[in-house]
Amino acid sequence: MHITPIKTCGGRICFPSWRDRGSQDFILVEDDVSLTGNEWKRHPIVTGPEAPCILGIDFLRNGYFKDPKGLRWTFGIAAVETGAVKQLNTLPGLSENPSAVGLLKVEEQRVPIPTLTVHRRQYRTTQDAVIPIHKMIHELETQGVVSKTHSPFNSPIWPVRKSDGEWRLTVDYRALNEVTPPLTAAVLDMLELQYELESKAAKWYTRIDIANAFFSIPLAAECRPQFAFTWRGVQYTWNRLPQGWKHSPTICHGLIQAALENGKAPKHLQYINDIMVWGNTTMEVFEEGEKIIQILLEASFAIEKSKVKGPA
């Protein structure tokens, strides 16, 4: 939660006004608050005549406030309307497979070569990660994303458990990153994107997430040895852009941006492989989202059905 210092003024609370940079009186009350809409707990709330909603808006962004009359109020989000709204995840061509990998129709990418050879041994992994790692490597090899190799480079596997309980195969490229020449960053700052999105003040939004976007980008053969890793005595390397390497987000963002520009995509905001579309009607958002999905599929990206949200 964002905390701003406040002070009391004769039993009331003085808080700097966000509108005129003056001050205004706020009242501290207690009432029932729910973050789920079902379970209610009593919390202190600061409110006042010019407060947009209440202080602590970050805390209640997805929550509800129940006033003394029993009426429920939502904070931080507009009321969501989903009834009878056609969803973008019903479009054909979307994948049911969370491990789906595309292969972008571009030349194999020549990426910066490190100034020194980096060789780091594999460190011990947790027991519960062993079977998932073996399974992921086998699947990625079948998909052509990784292949066996012999390289003077080596970096340790660093598996990451995702929020859904599944695992992501990443490699600890910190040592490699230190000796890799720089690239000009082309990825916008997340906070700037958030401000820009909020400025749209649109009623409807949709989100499109390209599945395994890094793994869709082919690497030139001469650039692959630097990304080698070893598992169970066998050395592999990436044939596609790996996760964990310092320039992967920049390269991926630029190629997706180019694909959308070449396809004359309608208005959108992009952060690497996440794309937001907005509008004032469901039809507007659906049609523009559909156009963007068609452009991405034609470029041979994979899009997982469950990662397409809206219009909502």
Short mmCIF file of N, CA and C in Angstrom, two decimals, residues 235-302:
data_model
loop_
_atom_site.label_atom_id
_atom_site.label_comp_id
_atom_site.label_asym_id
_atom_site.label_seq_id
_atom_site.Cartn_x
_atom_site.Cartn_y
_atom_site.Cartn_z
N GLN A 235 25.29 -31.85 -22.39
CA GLN A 235 25.27 -30.40 -22.60
C GLN A 235 24.28 -30.04 -23.72
N TYR A 236 23.51 -29.00 -23.46
CA TYR A 236 22.52 -28.50 -24.43
C TYR A 236 22.77 -27.01 -24.65
N THR A 237 22.19 -26.50 -25.71
CA THR A 237 22.15 -25.05 -25.88
C THR A 237 20.83 -24.66 -26.52
N TRP A 238 20.57 -23.37 -26.51
CA TRP A 238 19.30 -22.86 -27.04
C TRP A 238 19.44 -22.53 -28.52
N ASN A 239 18.46 -22.98 -29.29
CA ASN A 239 18.35 -22.60 -30.70
C ASN A 239 17.45 -21.38 -30.86
N ARG A 240 16.76 -21.04 -29.78
CA ARG A 240 15.87 -19.88 -29.75
C ARG A 240 16.34 -18.95 -28.62
N LEU A 241 15.74 -17.80 -28.55
CA LEU A 241 16.11 -16.80 -27.54
C LEU A 241 15.82 -17.34 -26.13
N PRO A 242 16.83 -17.39 -25.24
CA PRO A 242 16.61 -17.98 -23.92
C PRO A 242 16.08 -16.99 -22.89
N GLN A 243 15.43 -17.53 -21.88
CA GLN A 243 15.02 -16.72 -20.74
C GLN A 243 16.20 -16.58 -19.78
N GLY A 244 16.32 -15.42 -19.15
CA GLY A 244 17.41 -15.19 -18.21
C GLY A 244 18.58 -14.41 -18.78
N TRP A 245 18.63 -14.30 -20.12
CA TRP A 245 19.71 -13.54 -20.76
C TRP A 245 19.30 -12.07 -20.81
N LYS A 246 20.24 -11.17 -20.59
CA LYS A 246 19.95 -9.75 -20.39
C LYS A 246 19.27 -9.07 -21.57
N HIS A 247 19.54 -9.51 -22.80
CA HIS A 247 18.99 -8.82 -23.96
C HIS A 247 17.73 -9.48 -24.53
N SER A 248 17.31 -10.58 -23.95
CA SER A 248 16.13 -11.27 -24.50
C SER A 248 14.88 -10.39 -24.49
N PRO A 249 14.56 -9.68 -23.39
CA PRO A 249 13.36 -8.84 -23.42
C PRO A 249 13.40 -7.76 -24.50
N THR A 250 14.55 -7.11 -24.67
CA THR A 250 14.67 -6.05 -25.67
C THR A 250 14.49 -6.59 -27.09
N ILE A 251 15.15 -7.70 -27.39
CA ILE A 251 15.04 -8.29 -28.73
C ILE A 251 13.62 -8.76 -29.00
N CYS A 252 13.03 -9.43 -28.02
CA CYS A 252 11.67 -9.94 -28.17
C CYS A 252 10.68 -8.80 -28.38
N HIS A 253 10.79 -7.77 -27.55
CA HIS A 253 9.89 -6.62 -27.66
C HIS A 253 9.97 -6.00 -29.06
N GLY A 254 11.20 -5.82 -29.55
CA GLY A 254 11.38 -5.19 -30.85
C GLY A 254 10.80 -6.00 -32.00
N LEU A 255 10.95 -7.32 -31.95
CA LEU A 255 10.44 -8.17 -33.03
C LEU A 255 8.92 -8.24 -33.01
N ILE A 256 8.32 -8.29 -31.83
CA ILE A 256 6.85 -8.28 -31.76
C ILE A 256 6.32 -6.93 -32.24
N GLN A 257 6.99 -5.86 -31.83
CA GLN A 257 6.59 -4.52 -32.27
C GLN A 257 6.65 -4.41 -33.79
N ALA A 258 7.71 -4.95 -34.39
CA ALA A 258 7.86 -4.90 -35.84
C ALA A 258 6.76 -5.70 -36.53
N ALA A 259 6.43 -6.88 -35.98
CA ALA A 259 5.37 -7.71 -36.56
C ALA A 259 4.03 -6.98 -36.53
N LEU A 260 3.75 -6.29 -35.43
CA LEU A 260 2.49 -5.55 -35.32
C LEU A 260 2.46 -4.36 -36.26
N GLU A 261 3.58 -3.66 -36.38
CA GLU A 261 3.64 -2.52 -37.29
C GLU A 261 3.51 -2.96 -38.74
N ASN A 262 4.19 -4.03 -39.10
CA ASN A 262 4.10 -4.54 -40.48
C ASN A 262 2.69 -5.00 -40.82
N GLY A 263 1.98 -5.50 -39.82
CA GLY A 263 0.60 -5.94 -40.03
C GLY A 263 -0.42 -4.84 -39.89
N LYS A 264 0.07 -3.60 -39.66
CA LYS A 264 -0.82 -2.44 -39.49
C LYS A 264 -1.83 -2.68 -38.36
N ALA A 265 -1.31 -3.05 -37.21
CA ALA A 265 -2.16 -3.33 -36.06
C ALA A 265 -2.86 -2.06 -35.59
N PRO A 266 -4.11 -2.18 -35.13
CA PRO A 266 -4.81 -1.02 -34.56
C PRO A 266 -4.16 -0.59 -33.25
N LYS A 267 -4.68 0.47 -32.66
CA LYS A 267 -4.08 1.04 -31.45
C LYS A 267 -3.95 -0.02 -30.34
N HIS A 268 -2.82 0.05 -29.64
CA HIS A 268 -2.55 -0.92 -28.58
C HIS A 268 -1.37 -0.42 -27.76
N LEU A 269 -1.17 -1.03 -26.62
CA LEU A 269 0.04 -0.84 -25.83
C LEU A 269 0.72 -2.19 -25.69
N GLN A 270 2.03 -2.20 -25.81
CA GLN A 270 2.79 -3.45 -25.76
C GLN A 270 3.89 -3.37 -24.71
N TYR A 271 4.01 -4.41 -23.91
CA TYR A 271 5.15 -4.56 -23.01
C TYR A 271 5.71 -5.96 -23.22
N ILE A 272 6.76 -6.06 -23.99
CA ILE A 272 7.38 -7.33 -24.40
C ILE A 272 6.32 -8.19 -25.08
N ASN A 273 5.83 -9.26 -24.41
CA ASN A 273 4.86 -10.15 -25.07
C ASN A 273 3.44 -9.94 -24.58
N ASP A 274 3.20 -8.89 -23.80
CA ASP A 274 1.84 -8.56 -23.34
C ASP A 274 1.31 -7.38 -24.14
N ILE A 275 0.08 -7.51 -24.61
CA ILE A 275 -0.52 -6.47 -25.45
C ILE A 275 -1.89 -6.11 -24.88
N MET A 276 -2.13 -4.81 -24.71
CA MET A 276 -3.41 -4.31 -24.21
C MET A 276 -4.13 -3.55 -25.31
N VAL A 277 -5.44 -3.79 -25.40
CA VAL A 277 -6.30 -3.08 -26.36
C VAL A 277 -7.44 -2.47 -25.56
N TRP A 278 -7.88 -1.29 -25.92
CA TRP A 278 -8.93 -0.61 -25.18
C TRP A 278 -9.92 0.03 -26.14
N GLY A 279 -11.09 0.37 -25.61
CA GLY A 279 -12.10 1.03 -26.41
C GLY A 279 -13.33 1.33 -25.58
N ASN A 280 -14.29 2.00 -26.18
CA ASN A 280 -15.50 2.40 -25.46
C ASN A 280 -16.67 1.46 -25.70
N THR A 281 -16.51 0.51 -26.63
CA THR A 281 -17.56 -0.49 -26.85
C THR A 281 -16.92 -1.87 -26.95
N THR A 282 -17.72 -2.88 -26.64
CA THR A 282 -17.20 -4.25 -26.73
C THR A 282 -16.86 -4.61 -28.16
N MET A 283 -17.65 -4.14 -29.11
CA MET A 283 -17.40 -4.45 -30.51
C MET A 283 -16.07 -3.85 -30.97
N GLU A 284 -15.80 -2.62 -30.58
CA GLU A 284 -14.54 -1.97 -30.94
C GLU A 284 -13.35 -2.76 -30.41
N VAL A 285 -13.41 -3.14 -29.15
CA VAL A 285 -12.30 -3.87 -28.53
C VAL A 285 -12.15 -5.26 -29.13
N PHE A 286 -13.28 -5.92 -29.38
CA PHE A 286 -13.23 -7.27 -29.95
C PHE A 286 -12.61 -7.24 -31.34
N GLU A 287 -13.06 -6.33 -32.19
CA GLU A 287 -12.57 -6.28 -33.57
C GLU A 287 -11.09 -5.91 -33.62
N GLU A 288 -10.66 -4.97 -32.79
CA GLU A 288 -9.25 -4.59 -32.80
C GLU A 288 -8.38 -5.68 -32.19
N GLY A 289 -8.89 -6.34 -31.13
CA GLY A 289 -8.17 -7.46 -30.55
C GLY A 289 -8.06 -8.62 -31.53
N GLU A 290 -9.13 -8.88 -32.27
CA GLU A 290 -9.12 -9.95 -33.27
C GLU A 290 -8.08 -9.66 -34.35
N LYS A 291 -7.99 -8.41 -34.79
CA LYS A 291 -7.02 -8.04 -35.81
C LYS A 291 -5.60 -8.28 -35.32
N ILE A 292 -5.32 -7.91 -34.07
CA ILE A 292 -3.98 -8.11 -33.51
C ILE A 292 -3.66 -9.59 -33.39
N ILE A 293 -4.61 -10.39 -32.95
CA ILE A 293 -4.39 -11.84 -32.84
C ILE A 293 -4.09 -12.43 -34.22
N GLN A 294 -4.83 -12.00 -35.24
CA GLN A 294 -4.59 -12.51 -36.60
C GLN A 294 -3.18 -12.16 -37.08
N ILE A 295 -2.74 -10.94 -36.79
CA ILE A 295 -1.38 -10.52 -37.19
C ILE A 295 -0.33 -11.40 -36.51
N LEU A 296 -0.51 -11.65 -35.22
CA LEU A 296 0.46 -12.45 -34.46
C LEU A 296 0.48 -13.90 -34.92
N LEU A 297 -0.69 -14.46 -35.20
CA LEU A 297 -0.75 -15.84 -35.67
C LEU A 297 -0.13 -15.97 -37.06
N GLU A 298 -0.37 -14.97 -37.92
CA GLU A 298 0.22 -15.00 -39.26
C GLU A 298 1.74 -14.87 -39.21
N ALA A 299 2.24 -14.21 -38.16
CA ALA A 299 3.69 -14.10 -37.98
C ALA A 299 4.27 -15.38 -37.38
N SER A 300 3.39 -16.32 -37.03
CA SER A 300 3.75 -17.64 -36.47
C SER A 300 4.12 -17.61 -34.99
N PHE A 301 3.54 -16.65 -34.26
CA PHE A 301 3.59 -16.74 -32.81
C PHE A 301 2.49 -17.69 -32.35
N ALA A 302 2.67 -18.27 -31.17
CA ALA A 302 1.62 -19.09 -30.55
C ALA A 302 0.93 -18.24 -29.49
#
